[in-house]
Amino acid sequence: MIEQRLRSALSVDSIEIVDESHLHVGHPGAASGGGHFQVTIVADNFDGLSTLARHRLIYDALGDAMQTEIHALSIKAFDSGGN
Amino acid sequence: MEIQERIRKVIDENSVMLFMKGSPDFPQCGFSGRVVQILEACDAKFGSADVLMDPELREGIKAYSNWPTIPQLYIQGELIGGSDIVMEMHENGELKKKIDALDG
């Protein structure tokens, strides 16, 4: 689901998503049941953007999933040049 | 006081302000805890608010900057970001520079 939404919103060169939910089972912040994910993404859309702006693009693409399925998302976002 | 107004006030009053889960002494989330550690490593004086104690704040802070995750760090009213961004700025020295500039 995460990969689909990001691919449809951004021009993704490569994407890797790791589900780390098992690392957080039982901690109080995870009580809402959403998963913990780590995404490493390379996309042309990030060219020239600050890290904050890149994260915003990702959050926007994920939309309401940020409030439901996703409890925490760790992001590494690179532009097409690898920066 | 309306929640957005309350948030603006607390951000105005604290040049470094962290919205987190738990307290600096007892973070309830690894990401929040990481930001606290980084701020302490930078010798930052910072205000903090525990969103777990205040459901209205928890939703309100997401709307305030249209940023869906917590923790959120603000310096002089500006959203710096969440733990990934704070970590990156700590590693490249930008965060310490920003914090040191506040005292000068």
PDB file of N, CA and C in Angstrom, chain A residues 28-29 36 51-52 55-56 59 66-67 71-75, chain B residues 21 28 31 62 65-69 79-81 84-85 88:
ATOM      1  N   PRO A  28       4.350   1.612  24.545  1.00  0.00           N
ATOM      2  CA  PRO A  28       3.093   2.342  24.760  1.00  0.00           C
ATOM      3  C   PRO A  28       2.647   3.161  23.551  1.00  0.00           C
ATOM      4  N   GLY A  29       3.609   3.726  22.832  1.00  0.00           N
ATOM      5  CA  GLY A  29       3.244   4.565  21.699  1.00  0.00           C
ATOM      6  C   GLY A  29       2.627   3.784  20.551  1.00  0.00           C
ATOM      7  N   HIS A  36       5.183   0.299  12.064  1.00  0.00           N
ATOM      8  CA  HIS A  36       6.397   1.109  11.950  1.00  0.00           C
ATOM      9  C   HIS A  36       7.098   0.699  10.657  1.00  0.00           C
ATOM     10  N   THR A  51      15.182  18.491   2.950  1.00  0.00           N
ATOM     11  CA  THR A  51      14.670  17.242   3.525  1.00  0.00           C
ATOM     12  C   THR A  51      13.232  17.425   3.990  1.00  0.00           C
ATOM     13  N   LEU A  52      12.954  18.589   4.603  1.00  0.00           N
ATOM     14  CA  LEU A  52      11.597  18.855   5.082  1.00  0.00           C
ATOM     15  C   LEU A  52      10.589  18.792   3.934  1.00  0.00           C
ATOM     16  N   HIS A  55      10.035  15.204   2.798  1.00  0.00           N
ATOM     17  CA  HIS A  55       9.154  14.459   3.709  1.00  0.00           C
ATOM     18  C   HIS A  55       7.699  14.875   3.506  1.00  0.00           C
ATOM     19  N   ARG A  56       7.485  16.177   3.253  1.00  0.00           N
ATOM     20  CA  ARG A  56       6.110  16.647   3.023  1.00  0.00           C
ATOM     21  C   ARG A  56       5.489  15.976   1.802  1.00  0.00           C
ATOM     22  N   TYR A  59       4.535  12.500   2.869  1.00  0.00           N
ATOM     23  CA  TYR A  59       3.343  12.502   3.732  1.00  0.00           C
ATOM     24  C   TYR A  59       2.086  12.811   2.924  1.00  0.00           C
ATOM     25  N   MET A  66      -1.330   7.912   6.890  1.00  0.00           N
ATOM     26  CA  MET A  66      -0.471   8.373   7.973  1.00  0.00           C
ATOM     27  C   MET A  66      -1.227   8.380   9.305  1.00  0.00           C
ATOM     28  N   GLN A  67      -2.541   8.443   9.244  1.00  0.00           N
ATOM     29  CA  GLN A  67      -3.344   8.476  10.474  1.00  0.00           C
ATOM     30  C   GLN A  67      -3.855   7.093  10.848  1.00  0.00           C
ATOM     31  N   HIS A  71       1.897   4.042  11.857  1.00  0.00           N
ATOM     32  CA  HIS A  71       2.092   4.720  13.137  1.00  0.00           C
ATOM     33  C   HIS A  71       3.369   5.551  13.095  1.00  0.00           C
ATOM     34  N   ALA A  72       4.395   4.991  12.475  1.00  0.00           N
ATOM     35  CA  ALA A  72       5.667   5.702  12.411  1.00  0.00           C
ATOM     36  C   ALA A  72       6.363   5.367  11.106  1.00  0.00           C
ATOM     37  N   LEU A  73       6.973   6.387  10.535  1.00  0.00           N
ATOM     38  CA  LEU A  73       7.628   6.220   9.253  1.00  0.00           C
ATOM     39  C   LEU A  73       8.977   6.906   9.311  1.00  0.00           C
ATOM     40  N   SER A  74      10.007   6.117   9.122  1.00  0.00           N
ATOM     41  CA  SER A  74      11.346   6.668   9.069  1.00  0.00           C
ATOM     42  C   SER A  74      11.705   6.802   7.593  1.00  0.00           C
ATOM     43  N   ILE A  75      12.192   7.989   7.200  1.00  0.00           N
ATOM     44  CA  ILE A  75      12.345   8.279   5.774  1.00  0.00           C
ATOM     45  C   ILE A  75      13.790   8.594   5.414  1.00  0.00           C
TER      46      ILE A  75
ATOM     47  N   LYS B  21       6.049  12.431  22.541  1.00  0.00           N
ATOM     48  CA  LYS B  21       5.276  11.459  23.301  1.00  0.00           C
ATOM     49  C   LYS B  21       6.058  11.150  24.564  1.00  0.00           C
ATOM     50  N   GLN B  28       8.055   8.204  25.686  1.00  0.00           N
ATOM     51  CA  GLN B  28       7.216   7.024  25.468  1.00  0.00           C
ATOM     52  C   GLN B  28       7.337   6.523  24.037  1.00  0.00           C
ATOM     53  N   PHE B  31      11.413   7.578  18.824  1.00  0.00           N
ATOM     54  CA  PHE B  31      11.717   8.739  17.989  1.00  0.00           C
ATOM     55  C   PHE B  31      11.764  10.010  18.835  1.00  0.00           C
ATOM     56  N   LYS B  62      -0.686  18.287  14.706  1.00  0.00           N
ATOM     57  CA  LYS B  62      -0.575  17.757  13.339  1.00  0.00           C
ATOM     58  C   LYS B  62      -1.166  18.752  12.343  1.00  0.00           C
ATOM     59  N   SER B  65       1.023  22.523  11.583  1.00  0.00           N
ATOM     60  CA  SER B  65       2.007  22.652  10.491  1.00  0.00           C
ATOM     61  C   SER B  65       1.705  21.717   9.342  1.00  0.00           C
ATOM     62  N   ASN B  66       0.501  21.130   9.356  1.00  0.00           N
ATOM     63  CA  ASN B  66       0.176  20.134   8.351  1.00  0.00           C
ATOM     64  C   ASN B  66       1.298  19.102   8.254  1.00  0.00           C
ATOM     65  N   TRP B  67       1.671  18.575   9.408  1.00  0.00           N
ATOM     66  CA  TRP B  67       2.762  17.586   9.513  1.00  0.00           C
ATOM     67  C   TRP B  67       2.210  16.436  10.339  1.00  0.00           C
ATOM     68  N   PRO B  68       2.127  15.227   9.755  1.00  0.00           N
ATOM     69  CA  PRO B  68       1.302  14.184  10.370  1.00  0.00           C
ATOM     70  C   PRO B  68       1.953  13.393  11.494  1.00  0.00           C
ATOM     71  N   THR B  69       3.215  13.655  11.802  1.00  0.00           N
ATOM     72  CA  THR B  69       3.886  12.793  12.778  1.00  0.00           C
ATOM     73  C   THR B  69       4.414  13.573  13.976  1.00  0.00           C
ATOM     74  N   LEU B  79       9.034  25.122  11.982  1.00  0.00           N
ATOM     75  CA  LEU B  79       9.089  23.661  12.064  1.00  0.00           C
ATOM     76  C   LEU B  79      10.407  23.177  11.463  1.00  0.00           C
ATOM     77  N   ILE B  80      11.191  22.498  12.302  1.00  0.00           N
ATOM     78  CA  ILE B  80      12.450  21.917  11.820  1.00  0.00           C
ATOM     79  C   ILE B  80      12.171  20.559  11.191  1.00  0.00           C
ATOM     80  N   GLY B  81      11.333  19.767  11.870  1.00  0.00           N
ATOM     81  CA  GLY B  81      10.942  18.477  11.325  1.00  0.00           C
ATOM     82  C   GLY B  81      10.790  17.441  12.421  1.00  0.00           C
ATOM     83  N   ASP B  84      13.932  12.070  11.927  1.00  0.00           N
ATOM     84  CA  ASP B  84      14.906  11.842  10.838  1.00  0.00           C
ATOM     85  C   ASP B  84      15.645  13.127  10.478  1.00  0.00           C
ATOM     86  N   ILE B  85      14.886  14.229  10.387  1.00  0.00           N
ATOM     87  CA  ILE B  85      15.479  15.502   9.987  1.00  0.00           C
ATOM     88  C   ILE B  85      16.372  16.054  11.102  1.00  0.00           C
ATOM     89  N   GLU B  88      19.555  14.146  11.000  1.00  0.00           N
ATOM     90  CA  GLU B  88      20.394  14.579   9.871  1.00  0.00           C
ATOM     91  C   GLU B  88      21.077  15.906  10.178  1.00  0.00           C
TER      92      GLU B  88
END
